[in-house]
Amino acid sequence: MSLHDMAGVDPEKPLEQMKPGNADVSSTPHPVQNELFEDVGRKVESMRLQQASTDIATQGTSAEDQRTGTTRLLLTRIPYFREVVLMSFDCPHCHFRNSEIQSAGQIQERGCRYKFILTKKEDFSRQVIKSESSIARFVELDVEIPAGRGQITNIESLLTTILEDLEFAQPSRRSLQPEVYERIERIIRQGREMLEAKSFPVTFTLDDPAGNSSIQPSFRDGNHQYSCGEYTRSAEQNEQLMLQSQEQEAGEKMHPQYNKTMIPHLQSDMGQGLEDVQIVPDEVYSFPAGCPGCTRACVTHMKMVNIPHFQEVVIMSTVCDFCGYRSNEVKTGGAVPAQGQRITLKVDEPQDLARDILKSESCALSSPELNLSVNPGTMGGRFTTVEGLLTQVRDDLRGQIFDADEDDRTGDSMPPETRQTWNQFFEELDKAIRAEKKFTVVLEDPLASSYVQNLCAPEPDAQIVTEEYERTQEDDEDLGLNDINVEANPDGTYAAEAEDSETPPADSERQQDDKSDEHQADDL
């Protein structure tokens, strides 16, 4: 996700108003919450004016000598992110010090996954918020930082900490485990080259089931350099976050009281699917499902809609009565086409803003005149108008970048030139929404599942240009097409299965030994 698609859920809103990828900014935050959670710059300025400390001090116990020290808490808001609590402990007796960060908001409805590709030395200074439940990973080094203490830091500090930890026991490994020593030494050498800007690109990922971690974006990020996505937590991840215990999971099976609107096949047998059900267009169907937020039983509504001159799509909506989770998305079906599709729409008149537009989940949205770029996966699937799509992007971005108040203040953490760049971007976007500026909208979908309404149908529309293009190897990898094998052997097995069965035992044992060495290196 580039800088222009930092759209997400505003944690200041009530739970029932939250929709992943469809943030609502109509409500205003509570004044007490704004007073407690201010950005760091505004906190410091208020302390200077009042000549008094506004942080919270409590007593704690030192981990070194079990004597009493002082824990200080600072409630603050981080731009591009949300409210957090900064904690610092200091023991005057043994001089033990510790600091960490915790999210002040609730566990988000969905987990988050960030990916950032570093291409220059300045990228190592990018701010990282790592919660206690997140896992950070450097892909090229094949090393990761497991879930643990929450911290606010940067990528350079995280990589330096990893290398220092690996170097600590290297002298003893050199004599006791020379093979492991050589493996780790290669990792350390490669990591030092990365820090010295001698080895690029560097891929850094951050995975947080609680959805409370973040990598700072920048308006200079290029396409596919910065991406962010949400995912549904598994039952194991919910249990780790203490959202559901094993007893609840065993006792709360999905056996809701079905009503007449539910699919008949599913009323009698939960194990039955939709294979034998005749789906009628424009008819609303309901079937039992599991809530992605709390894993309890809920109901998903489904409706098949026929878009003229395009294809049939499925609109799905899920509502959970327990935790208030709500979501709606558009799914397209059919076979995977051989080529991707690029649709370019010229918006010249106000009526062009009222065109229907379907942006699938795999589609990338861009507008060169507006400096707008939305990577695939952001906002999910949306069936709306051009005006509605731009309005959603604007509102979601404004809620993420600026504080949710009247004067769009950002504190001193944002440089003046960056603030000016964002203000100019929103001014141009507002002009486009008011039809005061001509621009183009480009939908690039590797699955050719997106659509823009043709006002001249069935004749060609002069303002719409549709072209096919060849998918890249990276596109196929992201879509999982490289792992699909549909060519079966005469005996009914697939090529991958036949290759696995012909692997010599010696190779299997050697592969197993290599994996054992890798696991041993990872543990160390």
Coordinates of C-alpha atoms in Angstrom, one line a residue:
M1 CA 0.0 0.0 0.0
S2 CA 1.5 3.3 -1.0
L3 CA 1.1 6.6 0.9
H4 CA -2.2 7.3 -0.8
D5 CA -4.0 4.2 0.5
M6 CA -3.4 4.4 4.2
A7 CA -7.1 3.7 4.8
G8 CA -8.3 1.8 7.8
V9 CA -10.5 1.8 10.8
D10 CA -10.6 4.7 13.2
P11 CA -10.1 3.4 16.7
E12 CA -11.9 6.5 18.1
K13 CA -15.2 5.3 16.8
P14 CA -17.7 3.0 18.6
L15 CA -17.3 -0.6 17.7
E16 CA -20.6 -0.8 15.9
Q17 CA -19.5 1.9 13.4
M18 CA -16.3 0.1 12.5
K19 CA -16.0 -1.5 9.1
P20 CA -12.7 -2.9 7.8
G21 CA -11.7 -1.0 4.7
N22 CA -14.8 1.2 5.0
A23 CA -14.1 3.7 7.7
D24 CA -16.8 6.1 8.7
V25 CA -15.7 9.6 9.7
S26 CA -19.1 11.1 10.3
S27 CA -18.8 10.8 14.1
T28 CA -16.6 13.1 16.1
P29 CA -14.3 11.8 18.9
H30 CA -15.2 12.3 22.5
P31 CA -13.6 15.5 23.9
V32 CA -12.2 13.7 26.9
Q33 CA -10.4 11.2 24.7
N34 CA -8.9 14.0 22.7
E35 CA -7.7 15.7 25.9
L36 CA -6.0 12.5 27.2
F37 CA -4.5 11.3 23.9
E38 CA -2.6 14.2 22.3
D39 CA 0.5 13.9 20.1
V40 CA 3.9 14.2 21.7
G41 CA 4.6 17.7 20.4
R42 CA 1.4 19.1 21.8
K43 CA 2.0 17.4 25.1
V44 CA 5.5 18.9 25.5
E45 CA 4.2 22.4 24.5
S46 CA 1.4 22.2 27.1
M47 CA 3.9 21.1 29.7
R48 CA 6.1 24.2 28.9
L49 CA 3.2 26.5 29.2
Q50 CA 1.8 25.1 32.4
Q51 CA 5.3 24.4 33.9
A52 CA 3.9 21.1 35.2
S53 CA 4.2 17.5 34.3
T54 CA 1.1 15.9 32.8
D55 CA 2.4 12.3 32.8
I56 CA 1.3 9.6 35.3
A57 CA 3.7 8.2 37.9
T58 CA 3.1 5.0 39.8
Q59 CA 5.2 2.7 41.9
G60 CA 6.7 -0.6 40.5
T61 CA 9.1 -3.3 41.5
S62 CA 12.6 -3.6 39.9
A63 CA 13.3 -6.9 38.2
E64 CA 16.9 -6.7 39.4
D65 CA 16.7 -6.3 43.1
Q66 CA 12.9 -6.4 43.8
R67 CA 13.0 -2.9 45.3
T68 CA 10.5 -0.2 44.6
G69 CA 11.0 2.1 41.6
T70 CA 8.9 4.6 39.6
T71 CA 6.9 3.8 36.5
R72 CA 5.8 6.7 34.3
L73 CA 3.0 6.6 31.8
L74 CA 2.4 9.0 28.9
L75 CA -0.8 8.9 26.9
T76 CA -0.1 10.1 23.4
R77 CA -1.3 9.8 19.8
I78 CA 1.1 8.7 17.0
P79 CA 0.4 10.2 13.5
Y80 CA -0.6 7.7 10.8
F81 CA -1.5 5.3 13.7
R82 CA -3.6 5.6 16.9
E83 CA -3.4 6.1 20.6
V84 CA -0.6 4.4 22.6
V85 CA 0.7 4.4 26.2
L86 CA 4.5 5.0 26.6
M87 CA 5.8 3.4 29.8
S88 CA 9.2 4.0 31.4
F89 CA 10.5 2.4 34.6
D90 CA 13.4 3.7 36.7
C91 CA 14.8 2.2 39.9
P92 CA 16.9 4.7 41.9
H93 CA 18.5 1.9 44.0
C94 CA 20.0 -0.4 41.3
H95 CA 19.6 2.1 38.4
F96 CA 17.6 -0.5 36.3
R97 CA 15.7 1.1 33.5
N98 CA 13.2 -0.2 31.0
S99 CA 10.8 1.3 28.5
E100 CA 8.0 -0.1 26.3
I101 CA 4.9 0.8 24.4
Q102 CA 1.4 -0.6 24.6
S103 CA -1.7 0.1 22.5
A104 CA -4.3 2.2 24.3
G105 CA -7.0 1.0 22.0
Q106 CA -8.9 -2.2 21.8
I107 CA -7.8 -5.3 19.9
Q108 CA -8.8 -4.6 16.3
E109 CA -11.3 -6.7 14.5
R110 CA -8.8 -8.1 12.0
G111 CA -5.1 -8.7 12.1
C112 CA -2.7 -6.6 10.0
R113 CA 0.3 -7.5 7.9
Y114 CA 2.8 -4.9 6.6
K115 CA 5.5 -5.2 4.0
F116 CA 8.2 -2.6 3.3
I117 CA 11.0 -2.9 0.8
L118 CA 14.0 -0.9 1.7
T119 CA 15.9 0.5 -1.3
K120 CA 18.2 3.2 0.2
K121 CA 19.9 3.9 3.5
E122 CA 17.4 6.5 4.6
D123 CA 14.7 3.8 4.7
F124 CA 16.3 2.3 7.8
S125 CA 15.1 5.3 9.8
R126 CA 11.5 4.5 9.1
Q127 CA 9.5 4.4 12.3
V128 CA 8.1 1.0 13.5
I129 CA 5.5 0.4 16.1
K130 CA 5.8 -3.2 17.2
S131 CA 3.1 -4.4 19.7
E132 CA 3.6 -7.2 22.1
S133 CA 1.7 -9.6 19.8
S134 CA 3.5 -8.8 16.5
I135 CA 6.3 -10.7 14.7
A136 CA 8.9 -8.7 12.7
R137 CA 10.9 -10.5 10.0
F138 CA 13.8 -9.7 7.7
V139 CA 13.1 -11.9 4.7
E140 CA 16.5 -12.0 3.0
L141 CA 18.2 -12.9 6.3
D142 CA 15.4 -15.4 7.2
V143 CA 15.4 -14.1 10.8
E144 CA 12.5 -12.8 12.8
I145 CA 11.7 -11.1 16.1
P146 CA 9.0 -13.1 17.9
A147 CA 6.1 -11.7 19.8
G148 CA 7.2 -10.1 23.1
R149 CA 7.9 -6.6 24.5
G150 CA 6.1 -3.8 22.6
Q151 CA 8.3 -1.0 21.4
I152 CA 8.4 2.1 19.2
T153 CA 11.7 2.2 17.2
N154 CA 13.0 2.1 13.7
I155 CA 14.1 -0.6 11.3
E156 CA 17.8 0.1 11.8
S157 CA 17.5 -0.4 15.5
L158 CA 15.6 -3.7 15.1
L159 CA 18.2 -5.1 12.7
T160 CA 21.1 -3.9 14.9
T161 CA 19.6 -5.6 18.0
I162 CA 19.2 -8.9 16.1
L163 CA 22.9 -8.8 14.9
E164 CA 24.1 -7.9 18.4
D165 CA 22.2 -10.8 19.9
L166 CA 23.6 -13.2 17.3
E167 CA 27.1 -12.0 17.9
F168 CA 26.9 -12.5 21.7
A169 CA 27.5 -16.2 21.7
Q170 CA 29.5 -16.6 18.6
P171 CA 32.9 -17.3 20.3
S172 CA 31.4 -20.3 22.1
R173 CA 29.7 -21.6 19.0
R174 CA 32.9 -21.4 17.0
S175 CA 34.4 -24.2 19.1
L176 CA 31.3 -26.2 20.1
Q177 CA 29.1 -25.9 16.9
P178 CA 31.3 -24.8 14.0
E179 CA 28.6 -25.5 11.4
V180 CA 26.0 -23.3 13.2
Y181 CA 28.7 -20.7 13.7
E182 CA 29.3 -20.5 10.0
R183 CA 25.6 -20.2 9.2
I184 CA 25.1 -17.4 11.8
E185 CA 28.3 -15.7 10.7
R186 CA 26.9 -15.4 7.1
I187 CA 23.7 -13.9 8.5
I188 CA 25.7 -11.3 10.5
R189 CA 27.9 -10.5 7.6
Q190 CA 24.9 -10.0 5.3
G191 CA 23.1 -7.9 8.0
R192 CA 26.1 -5.6 8.4
E193 CA 26.2 -5.1 4.6
M194 CA 22.6 -4.1 4.7
L195 CA 23.2 -1.5 7.5
E196 CA 26.2 -0.1 5.5
A197 CA 23.9 0.3 2.4
K198 CA 25.9 -2.3 0.4
S199 CA 23.1 -4.8 0.0
F200 CA 19.7 -3.8 -1.4
P201 CA 16.8 -4.4 -1.6
V202 CA 15.9 -5.4 2.0
T203 CA 12.4 -6.8 2.7
F204 CA 10.9 -6.1 6.2
T205 CA 7.6 -7.5 7.2
L206 CA 5.4 -7.0 10.3
D207 CA 2.6 -9.3 11.2
D208 CA 0.3 -8.5 14.1
P209 CA -2.9 -10.6 14.9
A210 CA -4.1 -7.8 17.2
G211 CA -3.9 -5.2 14.4
N212 CA -2.0 -2.7 16.6
S213 CA 1.3 -2.5 14.8
S214 CA 2.4 -0.2 12.1
I215 CA 5.3 0.9 9.7
Q216 CA 5.4 4.6 9.0
P217 CA 4.4 5.4 5.4
S218 CA 5.9 8.1 3.2
F219 CA 4.6 10.0 0.2
R220 CA 7.9 9.1 -1.6
D221 CA 7.2 5.3 -1.5
G222 CA 6.9 3.9 -4.9
N223 CA 4.5 1.2 -6.2
H224 CA 4.8 -2.1 -4.5
Q225 CA 7.4 -0.7 -2.0
Y226 CA 5.0 -0.3 0.8
S227 CA 1.9 -2.5 1.3
C228 CA -0.5 -3.2 4.1
G229 CA -3.4 -5.7 4.4
E230 CA -5.8 -7.1 6.9
Y231 CA -6.6 -10.7 7.5
T232 CA -9.0 -12.8 9.6
R233 CA -7.5 -14.3 12.7
S234 CA -7.5 -18.0 13.3
A235 CA -8.9 -19.7 16.4
E236 CA -5.4 -20.2 17.7
Q237 CA -4.6 -16.5 17.3
N238 CA -7.8 -15.5 19.1
E239 CA -6.9 -17.8 21.9
Q240 CA -3.4 -16.3 22.2
L241 CA -5.0 -12.8 22.4
M242 CA -7.3 -14.2 25.1
L243 CA -10.4 -13.5 23.0
Q244 CA -11.6 -17.0 23.3
S245 CA -10.6 -19.9 25.5
Q246 CA -10.4 -23.5 24.6
E247 CA -13.5 -24.2 26.7
Q248 CA -15.5 -21.5 24.9
E249 CA -14.3 -22.9 21.5
A250 CA -15.4 -26.4 22.5
G251 CA -18.7 -25.3 24.0
E252 CA -19.9 -22.6 21.6
K253 CA -20.4 -24.5 18.4
M254 CA -22.2 -22.8 15.6
H255 CA -25.8 -23.9 16.2
P256 CA -27.9 -20.8 15.8
Q257 CA -31.6 -20.9 15.6
Y258 CA -32.2 -20.8 11.9
N259 CA -35.1 -18.8 10.4
K260 CA -37.0 -19.2 7.2
T261 CA -34.7 -16.8 5.3
M262 CA -31.8 -19.2 5.6
I263 CA -30.8 -21.7 2.9
P264 CA -32.9 -24.8 3.4
H265 CA -30.0 -27.2 3.0
L266 CA -28.1 -25.5 5.8
Q267 CA -31.0 -25.6 8.2
S268 CA -31.0 -29.4 8.4
D269 CA -27.3 -30.1 8.2
M270 CA -24.4 -27.7 9.0
G271 CA -22.0 -29.9 7.0
Q272 CA -23.9 -29.3 3.8
G273 CA -22.6 -26.8 1.3
L274 CA -24.1 -24.8 -1.5
E275 CA -23.5 -27.3 -4.3
D276 CA -27.1 -28.4 -4.6
V277 CA -28.6 -25.0 -3.8
Q278 CA -30.1 -23.0 -6.7
I279 CA -28.9 -19.4 -6.3
V280 CA -31.5 -17.0 -7.8
P281 CA -30.2 -13.5 -8.7
D282 CA -31.5 -10.6 -6.7
E283 CA -32.5 -12.9 -3.9
V284 CA -31.0 -12.5 -0.4
Y285 CA -29.7 -15.7 1.2
S286 CA -28.4 -16.1 4.8
F287 CA -26.3 -18.8 6.1
P288 CA -24.4 -19.4 9.4
A289 CA -20.7 -18.4 9.7
G290 CA -18.0 -17.7 12.2
C291 CA -17.3 -14.1 13.2
P292 CA -13.7 -13.0 12.2
G293 CA -13.5 -10.8 15.3
C294 CA -14.6 -13.1 18.1
T295 CA -15.1 -16.5 16.3
R296 CA -18.6 -16.8 17.7
A297 CA -21.6 -17.8 15.5
C298 CA -23.0 -15.1 13.3
V299 CA -25.0 -14.8 10.1
T300 CA -23.7 -13.9 6.6
H301 CA -26.0 -12.5 4.0
M302 CA -25.4 -13.0 0.3
K303 CA -27.0 -11.6 -2.8
M304 CA -26.1 -12.3 -6.4
V305 CA -26.4 -9.2 -8.6
N306 CA -26.1 -9.1 -12.4
I307 CA -24.1 -6.0 -13.6
P308 CA -25.2 -5.2 -17.2
H309 CA -22.6 -5.7 -19.9
F310 CA -20.2 -7.2 -17.3
Q311 CA -20.9 -10.3 -15.2
E312 CA -22.6 -11.6 -12.1
V313 CA -21.1 -10.6 -8.8
V314 CA -21.9 -11.6 -5.2
I315 CA -22.4 -9.0 -2.5
M316 CA -21.8 -10.4 1.0
S317 CA -22.5 -8.8 4.4
T318 CA -21.6 -10.2 7.8
V319 CA -23.0 -8.9 11.2
C320 CA -22.0 -10.2 14.6
D321 CA -24.5 -9.6 17.5
F322 CA -21.8 -10.4 20.1
C323 CA -18.9 -8.1 19.3
G324 CA -20.5 -5.7 16.8
Y325 CA -18.3 -6.8 13.9
R326 CA -19.6 -5.7 10.5
S327 CA -18.2 -6.1 7.0
N328 CA -19.4 -5.9 3.4
E329 CA -17.6 -6.8 0.3
V330 CA -18.0 -7.7 -3.4
K331 CA -16.8 -11.0 -4.8
T332 CA -16.4 -11.8 -8.4
G333 CA -16.3 -15.4 -9.8
G334 CA -15.4 -17.3 -12.9
A335 CA -12.3 -18.8 -14.3
V336 CA -8.9 -17.1 -14.0
P337 CA -8.3 -15.2 -17.3
A338 CA -5.1 -15.7 -19.3
Q339 CA -4.3 -11.9 -19.1
G340 CA -4.9 -9.0 -16.8
Q341 CA -7.0 -6.0 -17.8
R342 CA -6.3 -2.3 -17.5
I343 CA -9.3 0.1 -17.7
T344 CA -8.7 3.9 -18.1
L345 CA -11.5 6.3 -17.5
K346 CA -11.3 10.0 -18.4
V347 CA -13.4 12.1 -16.0
D348 CA -14.3 15.3 -17.8
E349 CA -17.9 16.1 -16.7
P350 CA -19.8 15.9 -13.5
Q351 CA -21.9 13.0 -14.8
D352 CA -18.7 10.9 -15.1
L353 CA -18.5 11.0 -11.3
A354 CA -21.8 9.2 -11.1
R355 CA -20.6 6.2 -13.1
D356 CA -20.8 2.9 -11.4
I357 CA -17.5 1.3 -10.7
L358 CA -16.5 -2.1 -9.4
K359 CA -13.1 -2.3 -7.8
S360 CA -12.3 -5.9 -7.0
E361 CA -10.0 -7.0 -4.2
S362 CA -7.2 -7.8 -6.6
C363 CA -7.4 -4.4 -8.4
A364 CA -4.9 -1.5 -8.1
L365 CA -6.3 2.0 -8.4
S366 CA -4.3 5.0 -9.6
S367 CA -4.8 8.6 -10.9
P368 CA -1.6 10.4 -12.2
E369 CA -3.2 13.8 -12.1
L370 CA -4.1 13.4 -8.4
N371 CA -0.9 11.6 -7.4
L372 CA -3.1 8.8 -6.1
S373 CA -2.1 5.2 -5.9
V374 CA -4.0 2.4 -4.1
N375 CA -2.4 -1.0 -4.2
P376 CA -4.3 -4.3 -4.6
G377 CA -6.0 -5.6 -1.4
T378 CA -6.6 -2.1 0.0
M379 CA -10.3 -1.3 0.8
G380 CA -11.3 -4.8 -0.3
G381 CA -13.9 -5.2 -3.1
R382 CA -16.1 -2.1 -3.6
F383 CA -19.1 -1.5 -5.8
T384 CA -19.9 2.2 -5.8
T385 CA -19.6 5.3 -7.9
V386 CA -16.4 7.2 -9.0
E387 CA -17.3 10.0 -6.6
G388 CA -18.0 7.6 -3.8
L389 CA -14.7 5.8 -4.2
L390 CA -12.7 9.0 -4.2
T391 CA -14.7 10.3 -1.2
Q392 CA -13.9 7.1 0.8
V393 CA -10.2 7.4 0.0
R394 CA -10.1 11.0 1.0
D395 CA -12.0 10.5 4.3
D396 CA -10.0 7.4 5.3
L397 CA -6.7 9.2 4.5
R398 CA -7.6 12.3 6.4
G399 CA -8.5 10.4 9.5
Q400 CA -5.2 8.5 9.4
I401 CA -2.9 11.5 8.7
F402 CA -4.4 14.3 10.7
D403 CA -5.8 14.4 14.2
A404 CA -9.6 14.1 14.2
D405 CA -10.3 17.8 15.1
E406 CA -11.5 20.9 13.2
D407 CA -8.1 22.4 12.3
D408 CA -6.4 19.3 11.0
R409 CA -3.5 19.7 13.4
T410 CA -0.7 17.1 13.2
G411 CA 1.7 18.2 15.9
D412 CA 5.4 18.8 15.5
S413 CA 6.2 15.2 14.5
M414 CA 5.3 15.9 10.9
P415 CA 7.8 18.2 9.0
P416 CA 6.3 21.4 7.5
E417 CA 7.1 20.3 4.0
T418 CA 5.3 17.0 4.5
R419 CA 2.3 18.7 5.9
Q420 CA 2.2 21.1 3.0
T421 CA 2.4 18.2 0.5
W422 CA -0.5 16.5 2.2
N423 CA -2.6 19.7 2.2
Q424 CA -2.0 20.1 -1.5
F425 CA -2.9 16.5 -2.2
F426 CA -6.2 16.9 -0.4
E427 CA -7.0 20.2 -2.1
E428 CA -6.5 18.5 -5.5
L429 CA -8.6 15.5 -4.4
D430 CA -11.4 17.8 -3.2
K431 CA -11.4 19.6 -6.6
A432 CA -11.8 16.3 -8.4
I433 CA -14.7 15.3 -6.2
R434 CA -16.4 18.6 -6.9
A435 CA -15.8 18.1 -10.7
E436 CA -13.6 21.2 -10.8
K437 CA -10.6 19.3 -12.2
K438 CA -10.3 16.8 -15.0
F439 CA -8.5 13.6 -14.2
T440 CA -8.2 9.9 -15.2
V441 CA -8.9 6.8 -13.2
V442 CA -6.8 3.7 -14.0
L443 CA -8.0 0.3 -12.8
E444 CA -5.3 -2.4 -13.2
D445 CA -6.7 -5.9 -12.3
P446 CA -4.6 -9.0 -13.0
L447 CA -7.8 -11.1 -12.7
A448 CA -9.8 -8.8 -15.0
S449 CA -12.7 -8.6 -12.5
S450 CA -13.2 -4.9 -12.3
Y451 CA -15.7 -2.8 -14.2
V452 CA -16.6 0.8 -15.1
Q453 CA -20.0 1.7 -16.3
N454 CA -20.3 2.4 -20.1
L455 CA -22.8 5.2 -20.6
C456 CA -23.0 4.5 -24.4
A457 CA -23.6 0.7 -24.1
P458 CA -23.8 -1.4 -26.1
E459 CA -21.7 1.0 -28.2
P460 CA -18.1 1.8 -27.2
D461 CA -17.5 4.7 -24.8
A462 CA -15.0 7.2 -26.0
Q463 CA -13.9 8.0 -22.4
I464 CA -13.1 4.4 -21.5
V465 CA -10.0 2.6 -22.8
T466 CA -9.8 -1.1 -22.1
E467 CA -6.6 -3.1 -22.8
E468 CA -5.2 -6.5 -22.0
Y469 CA -1.8 -7.0 -20.6
E470 CA 0.5 -9.9 -19.6
R471 CA 0.7 -10.6 -15.9
T472 CA 4.2 -10.5 -14.4
Q473 CA 5.8 -13.3 -12.4
E474 CA 5.2 -11.3 -9.2
D475 CA 1.5 -10.9 -10.0
D476 CA 1.1 -14.7 -10.4
E477 CA 3.0 -15.3 -7.2
D478 CA 0.8 -12.8 -5.2
L479 CA -2.3 -14.5 -6.6
G480 CA -1.0 -18.0 -5.9
L481 CA -1.2 -19.0 -9.5
N482 CA 2.4 -20.4 -9.5
D483 CA 1.3 -23.1 -7.1
I484 CA -1.6 -24.3 -9.1
N485 CA -1.1 -27.5 -11.1
V486 CA -4.0 -28.7 -13.2
E487 CA -2.2 -31.2 -15.4
A488 CA -2.8 -34.7 -14.2
N489 CA -0.7 -37.8 -15.0
P490 CA -2.4 -40.9 -16.6
D491 CA -2.4 -42.6 -13.2
G492 CA -4.4 -39.7 -11.7
T493 CA -1.6 -38.1 -9.8
Y494 CA -0.2 -34.7 -10.4
A495 CA 3.3 -33.8 -11.5
A496 CA 4.3 -32.4 -8.1
E497 CA 3.1 -35.6 -6.4
A498 CA 5.1 -37.8 -8.9
E499 CA 8.3 -35.8 -8.3
D500 CA 7.9 -36.1 -4.5
S501 CA 7.4 -39.9 -4.8
E502 CA 10.6 -40.3 -6.9
T503 CA 12.8 -38.5 -4.4
P504 CA 15.6 -40.8 -3.3
P505 CA 15.7 -41.7 0.4
A506 CA 19.2 -40.3 0.7
D507 CA 18.0 -36.9 -0.6
S508 CA 15.1 -37.0 1.9
E509 CA 17.5 -37.7 4.8
R510 CA 19.8 -34.9 3.6
Q511 CA 17.0 -32.4 3.3
Q512 CA 15.8 -33.4 6.8
D513 CA 19.3 -32.8 8.2
D514 CA 19.5 -29.4 6.6
K515 CA 16.1 -28.5 8.1
S516 CA 17.3 -29.6 11.5
D517 CA 20.4 -27.4 11.2
E518 CA 18.2 -24.5 10.1
H519 CA 15.9 -24.9 13.1
Q520 CA 18.9 -25.2 15.4
A521 CA 20.3 -21.9 14.0
D522 CA 16.9 -20.2 14.4
D523 CA 16.6 -21.3 18.0
L524 CA 20.1 -19.9 18.8

